[in-house]
Coordinates of C-alpha atoms in Angstrom, one line a residue:
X125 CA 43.8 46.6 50.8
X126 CA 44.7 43.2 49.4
X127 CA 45.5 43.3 45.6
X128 CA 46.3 40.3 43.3
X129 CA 47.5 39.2 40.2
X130 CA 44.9 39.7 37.1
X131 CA 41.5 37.4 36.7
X132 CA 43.2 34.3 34.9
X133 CA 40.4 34.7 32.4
X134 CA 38.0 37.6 32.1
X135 CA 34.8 38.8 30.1
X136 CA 34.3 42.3 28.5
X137 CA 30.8 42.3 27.9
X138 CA 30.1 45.8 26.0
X139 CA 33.6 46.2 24.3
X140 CA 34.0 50.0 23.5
X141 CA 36.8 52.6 24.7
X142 CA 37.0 51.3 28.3
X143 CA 37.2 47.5 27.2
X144 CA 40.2 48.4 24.6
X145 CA 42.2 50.1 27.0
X146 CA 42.0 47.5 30.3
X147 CA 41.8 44.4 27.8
X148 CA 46.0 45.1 27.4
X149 CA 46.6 45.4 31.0
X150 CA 45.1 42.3 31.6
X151 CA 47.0 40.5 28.8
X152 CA 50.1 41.9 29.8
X153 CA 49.6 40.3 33.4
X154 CA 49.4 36.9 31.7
X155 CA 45.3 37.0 31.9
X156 CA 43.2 35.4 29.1
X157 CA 40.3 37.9 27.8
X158 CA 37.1 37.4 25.8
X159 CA 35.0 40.4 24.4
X160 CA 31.4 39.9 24.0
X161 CA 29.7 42.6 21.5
X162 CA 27.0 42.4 19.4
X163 CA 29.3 43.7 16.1
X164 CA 32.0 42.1 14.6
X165 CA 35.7 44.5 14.6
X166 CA 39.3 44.6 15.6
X167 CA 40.2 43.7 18.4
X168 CA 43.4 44.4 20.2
X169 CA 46.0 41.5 19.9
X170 CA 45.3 38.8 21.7
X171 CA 41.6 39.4 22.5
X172 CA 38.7 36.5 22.0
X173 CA 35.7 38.1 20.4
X174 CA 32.1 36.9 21.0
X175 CA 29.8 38.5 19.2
X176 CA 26.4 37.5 20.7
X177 CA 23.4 40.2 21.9
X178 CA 22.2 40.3 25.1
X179 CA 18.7 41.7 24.5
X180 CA 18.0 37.7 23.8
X181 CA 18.4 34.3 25.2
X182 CA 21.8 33.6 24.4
X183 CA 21.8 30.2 22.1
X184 CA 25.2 29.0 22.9
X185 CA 27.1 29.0 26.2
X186 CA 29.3 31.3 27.0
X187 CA 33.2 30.7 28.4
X188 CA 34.2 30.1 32.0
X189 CA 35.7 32.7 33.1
X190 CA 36.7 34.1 36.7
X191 CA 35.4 38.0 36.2
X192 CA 33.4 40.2 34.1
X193 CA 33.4 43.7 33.6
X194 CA 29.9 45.3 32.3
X195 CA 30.2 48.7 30.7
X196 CA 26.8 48.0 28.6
X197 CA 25.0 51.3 27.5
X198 CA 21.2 51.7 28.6
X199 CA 18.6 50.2 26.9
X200 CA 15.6 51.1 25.2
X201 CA 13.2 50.5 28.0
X202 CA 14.1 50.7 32.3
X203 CA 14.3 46.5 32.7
X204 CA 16.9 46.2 29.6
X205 CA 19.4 46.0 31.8
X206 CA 17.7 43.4 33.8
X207 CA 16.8 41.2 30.9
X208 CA 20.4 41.7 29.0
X209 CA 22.1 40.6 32.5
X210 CA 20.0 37.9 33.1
X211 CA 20.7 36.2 29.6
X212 CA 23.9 36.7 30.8
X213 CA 23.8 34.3 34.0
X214 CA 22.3 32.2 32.3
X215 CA 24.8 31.7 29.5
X216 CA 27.5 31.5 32.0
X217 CA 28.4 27.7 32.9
X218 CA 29.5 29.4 36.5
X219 CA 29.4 32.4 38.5
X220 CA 32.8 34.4 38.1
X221 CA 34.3 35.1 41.2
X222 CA 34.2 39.0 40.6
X223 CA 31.8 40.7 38.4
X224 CA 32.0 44.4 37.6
X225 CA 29.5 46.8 36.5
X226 CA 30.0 50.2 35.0
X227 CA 26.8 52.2 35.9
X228 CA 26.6 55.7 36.1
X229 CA 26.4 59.1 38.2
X230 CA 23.2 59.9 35.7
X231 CA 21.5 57.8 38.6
X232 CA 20.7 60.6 40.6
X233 CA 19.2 62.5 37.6
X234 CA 16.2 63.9 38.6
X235 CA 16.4 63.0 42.2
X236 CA 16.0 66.0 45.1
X237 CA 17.7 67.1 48.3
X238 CA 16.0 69.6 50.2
X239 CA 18.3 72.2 52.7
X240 CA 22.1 71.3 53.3
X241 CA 21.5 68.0 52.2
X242 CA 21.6 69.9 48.4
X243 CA 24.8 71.6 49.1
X244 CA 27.0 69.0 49.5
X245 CA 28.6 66.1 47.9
X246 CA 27.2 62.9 47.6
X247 CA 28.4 60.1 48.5
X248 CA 28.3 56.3 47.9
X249 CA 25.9 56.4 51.1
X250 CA 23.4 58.5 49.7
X251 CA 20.0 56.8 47.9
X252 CA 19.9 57.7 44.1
X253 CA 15.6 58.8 43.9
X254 CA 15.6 58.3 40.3
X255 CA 12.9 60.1 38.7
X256 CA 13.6 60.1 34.8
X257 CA 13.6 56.4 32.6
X258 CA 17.5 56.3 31.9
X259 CA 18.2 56.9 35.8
X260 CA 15.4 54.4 37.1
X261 CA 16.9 51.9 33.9
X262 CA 20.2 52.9 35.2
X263 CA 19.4 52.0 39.1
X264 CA 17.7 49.2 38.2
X265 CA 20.7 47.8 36.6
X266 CA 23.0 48.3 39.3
X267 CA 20.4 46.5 41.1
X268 CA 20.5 43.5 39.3
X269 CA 23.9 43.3 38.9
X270 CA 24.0 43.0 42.6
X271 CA 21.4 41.0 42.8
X272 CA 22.2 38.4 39.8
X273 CA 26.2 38.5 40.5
X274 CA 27.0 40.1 43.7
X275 CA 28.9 42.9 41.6
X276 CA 30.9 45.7 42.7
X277 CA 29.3 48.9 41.1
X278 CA 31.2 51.9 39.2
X279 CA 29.5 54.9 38.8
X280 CA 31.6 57.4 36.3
X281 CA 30.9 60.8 35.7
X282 CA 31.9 62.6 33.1
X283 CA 34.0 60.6 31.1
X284 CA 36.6 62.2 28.7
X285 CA 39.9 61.9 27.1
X286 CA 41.5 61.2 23.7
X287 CA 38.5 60.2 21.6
X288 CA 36.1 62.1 23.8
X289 CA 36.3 65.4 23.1
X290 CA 32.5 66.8 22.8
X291 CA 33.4 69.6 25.3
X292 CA 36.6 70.9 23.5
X293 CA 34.4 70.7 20.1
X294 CA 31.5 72.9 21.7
X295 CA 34.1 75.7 22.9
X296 CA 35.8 76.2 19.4
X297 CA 32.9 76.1 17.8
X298 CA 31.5 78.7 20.7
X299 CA 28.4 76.9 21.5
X300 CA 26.0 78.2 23.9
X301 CA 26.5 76.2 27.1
X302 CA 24.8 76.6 30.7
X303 CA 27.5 78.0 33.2
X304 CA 26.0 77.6 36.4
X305 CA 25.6 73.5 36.0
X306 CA 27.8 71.7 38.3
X307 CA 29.7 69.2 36.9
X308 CA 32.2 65.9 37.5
X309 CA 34.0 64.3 35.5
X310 CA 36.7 61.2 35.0
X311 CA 39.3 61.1 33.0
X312 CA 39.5 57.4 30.7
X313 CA 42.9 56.8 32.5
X314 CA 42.1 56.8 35.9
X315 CA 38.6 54.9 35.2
X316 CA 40.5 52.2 33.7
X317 CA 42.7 52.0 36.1
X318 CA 39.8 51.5 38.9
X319 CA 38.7 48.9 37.1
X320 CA 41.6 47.0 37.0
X321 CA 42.2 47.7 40.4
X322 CA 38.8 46.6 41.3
X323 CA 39.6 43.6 39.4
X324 CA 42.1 42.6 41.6
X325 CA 41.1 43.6 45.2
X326 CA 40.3 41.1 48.0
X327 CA 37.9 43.4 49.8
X328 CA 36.5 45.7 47.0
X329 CA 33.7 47.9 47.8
X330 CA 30.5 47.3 46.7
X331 CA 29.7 50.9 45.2
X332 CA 32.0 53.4 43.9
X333 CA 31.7 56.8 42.8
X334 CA 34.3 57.4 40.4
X335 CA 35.4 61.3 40.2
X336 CA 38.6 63.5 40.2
X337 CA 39.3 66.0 42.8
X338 CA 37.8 68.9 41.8
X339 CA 34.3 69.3 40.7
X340 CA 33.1 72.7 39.4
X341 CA 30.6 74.6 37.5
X342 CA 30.8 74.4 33.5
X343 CA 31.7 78.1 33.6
X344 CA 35.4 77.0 35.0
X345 CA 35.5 74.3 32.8
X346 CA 34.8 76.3 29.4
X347 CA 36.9 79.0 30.5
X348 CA 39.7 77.2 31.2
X349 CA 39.5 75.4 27.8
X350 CA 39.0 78.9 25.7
X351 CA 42.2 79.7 27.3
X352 CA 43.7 77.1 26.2
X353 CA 42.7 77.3 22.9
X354 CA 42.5 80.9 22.6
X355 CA 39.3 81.6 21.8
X356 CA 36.1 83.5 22.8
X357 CA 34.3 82.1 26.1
X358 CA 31.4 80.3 24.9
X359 CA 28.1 82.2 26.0
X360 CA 25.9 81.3 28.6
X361 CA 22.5 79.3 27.7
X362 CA 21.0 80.1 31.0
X363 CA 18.4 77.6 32.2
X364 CA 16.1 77.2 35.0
X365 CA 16.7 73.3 34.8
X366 CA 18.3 71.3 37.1
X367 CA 21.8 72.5 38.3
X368 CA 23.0 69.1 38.9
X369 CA 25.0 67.8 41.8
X370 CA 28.7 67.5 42.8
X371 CA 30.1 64.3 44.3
X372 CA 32.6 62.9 47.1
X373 CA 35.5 61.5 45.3
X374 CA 37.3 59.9 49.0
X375 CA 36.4 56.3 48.5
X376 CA 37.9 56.4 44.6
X377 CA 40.7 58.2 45.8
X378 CA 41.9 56.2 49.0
X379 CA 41.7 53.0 46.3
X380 CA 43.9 54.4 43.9
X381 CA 46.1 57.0 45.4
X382 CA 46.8 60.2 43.5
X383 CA 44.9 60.3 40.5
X384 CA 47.1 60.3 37.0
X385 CA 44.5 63.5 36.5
X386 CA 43.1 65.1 39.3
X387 CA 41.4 67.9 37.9
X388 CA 40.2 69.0 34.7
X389 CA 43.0 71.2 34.4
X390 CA 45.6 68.6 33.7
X391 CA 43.7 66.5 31.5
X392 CA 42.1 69.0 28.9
X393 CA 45.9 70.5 28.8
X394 CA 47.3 67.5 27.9
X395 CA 43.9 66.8 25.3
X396 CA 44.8 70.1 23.5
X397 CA 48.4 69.6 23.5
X398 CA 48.5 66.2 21.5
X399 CA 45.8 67.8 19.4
X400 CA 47.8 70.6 18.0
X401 CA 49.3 68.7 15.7
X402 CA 45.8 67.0 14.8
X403 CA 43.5 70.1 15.2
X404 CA 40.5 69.4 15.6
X405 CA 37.9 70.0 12.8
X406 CA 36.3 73.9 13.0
X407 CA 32.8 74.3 12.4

């Protein structure tokens, strides 16, 4: 795979946690970057910020730039992604080479696989049937980014890392959680790191399911963490709901090589390491 030098000037539209940690590696590689958010902030050093909002017409044009990355949240309503990412064509005075967006595994919520075809991971080939309003809003945002700027689609799940730590706060405060779910997640570093990556590859892939290595039920998960932290197993809120899916990391992984966090092992030992000195508040 062909890899380049960082966009000469690229757009963060939706500037959260994702935006302040690639926004460095692009400036570091010489790059020019703009962040458009509807909130005035700081901003790391050397960052443009635009503060416009996307759910309207946007009254005054928007930078050239050469790529974009989208890491919007939903919306209130299915088409708000359509809408937001069609005022934000139309703001553009040209079509970035490479445009980005950061959708979501929560696609395939409510969707259903009958026989073996429900046992086993999903992959970028298989059709999301969404079936609940944030997954249809969700799929038909990755639709029109494709459709509006030809983009190259993320799909995280599980996000976590410094500053994300919901799951470590459930366990010490022993909070009922449901065991048999399956579950996937991404740690912040190596999401940031496929989309700078994806930034700078020739011959990107249109869809991307961005997950570690190992996927497992929450059980694992919150046992591994009470150990960690040395408390009680939180108890098991059984529920006849759905038990969600697992999904094929290959793709990610032949992109990006090993993964700086592989499984959730490594990264909620490292989470509750650096926060022994800042413990976390009880309940």
């Amino acid at each position: 795979m062909d890899t380049t030098p960082a966009p000469r000037r690229t757009l963060l539209v939706g500037f959260g946690k994702l935006g302040a940690r690639l926004a460095p590696r692009l400036l570091a590689d010489g790059g020019e970057v703009f962040a458009l958010r509807r909130s005035d902030g700081e901003l790391p050093v050397g960052v443009v910020g635009i503060r416009a909002d996307l759910s309207q017409p946007l009254t005054t044009p928007l930078p050239a730039v050469d790529a974009i990355v989208i890491t919007l949240p939903p919306g209130a309503d299915e088409g708000a992604y359509r809408a937001a990412l069609g005022h934000l064509r139309d703001a553009l005075p040209a079509m970035p080479a490479r445009t980005v967006f950061v959708s979501s595994t929560g696609v395939f919520e409510g969707s259903i696989f009958e026989g073996a075809e429900a046992d086993r991971p999903l992959t970028e080939q298989d059709e999301p049937a969404a079936e609940t309003e944030r997954s249809r809003g969700l799929r038909d945002g990755e639709r029109a980014a494709a459709e509006l700027f030809d983009a190259v689609v993320v799909r995280p799940a599980g996000i976590y890392g410094p500053g994300r730590e919901f799951l470590l706060r459930r366990v010490r405060e022993g909070a009922a959680v449901d065991h048999s779910r399956l579950t996937n997640r991404i740690h912040e570093t190596d999401l940031v790191r496929t989309l700078d990556l994806l930034l700078r590859t020739d011959d990107a892939p249109r869809l991307v399911h961005a997950v570690d290595e190992r996927p497992a039920p929450l059980s694992d998960v919150v046992r591994f963490i009470a150990g960690e932290l040395d408390v009680a197993v939180p108890p098991d809120a059984a529920s006849d709901g759905p038990r969600g899916f697992v999904y094929d990391g290959s793709l990610l992984h032949s992109l990006l090589g090993r993964l700086d966090y592989p499984t959730y092992e490594e990264g909620y030992a490292e989470m509750i390491a650096g926060s022994a000195s800042h413990p976390l508040p009880g309940p």
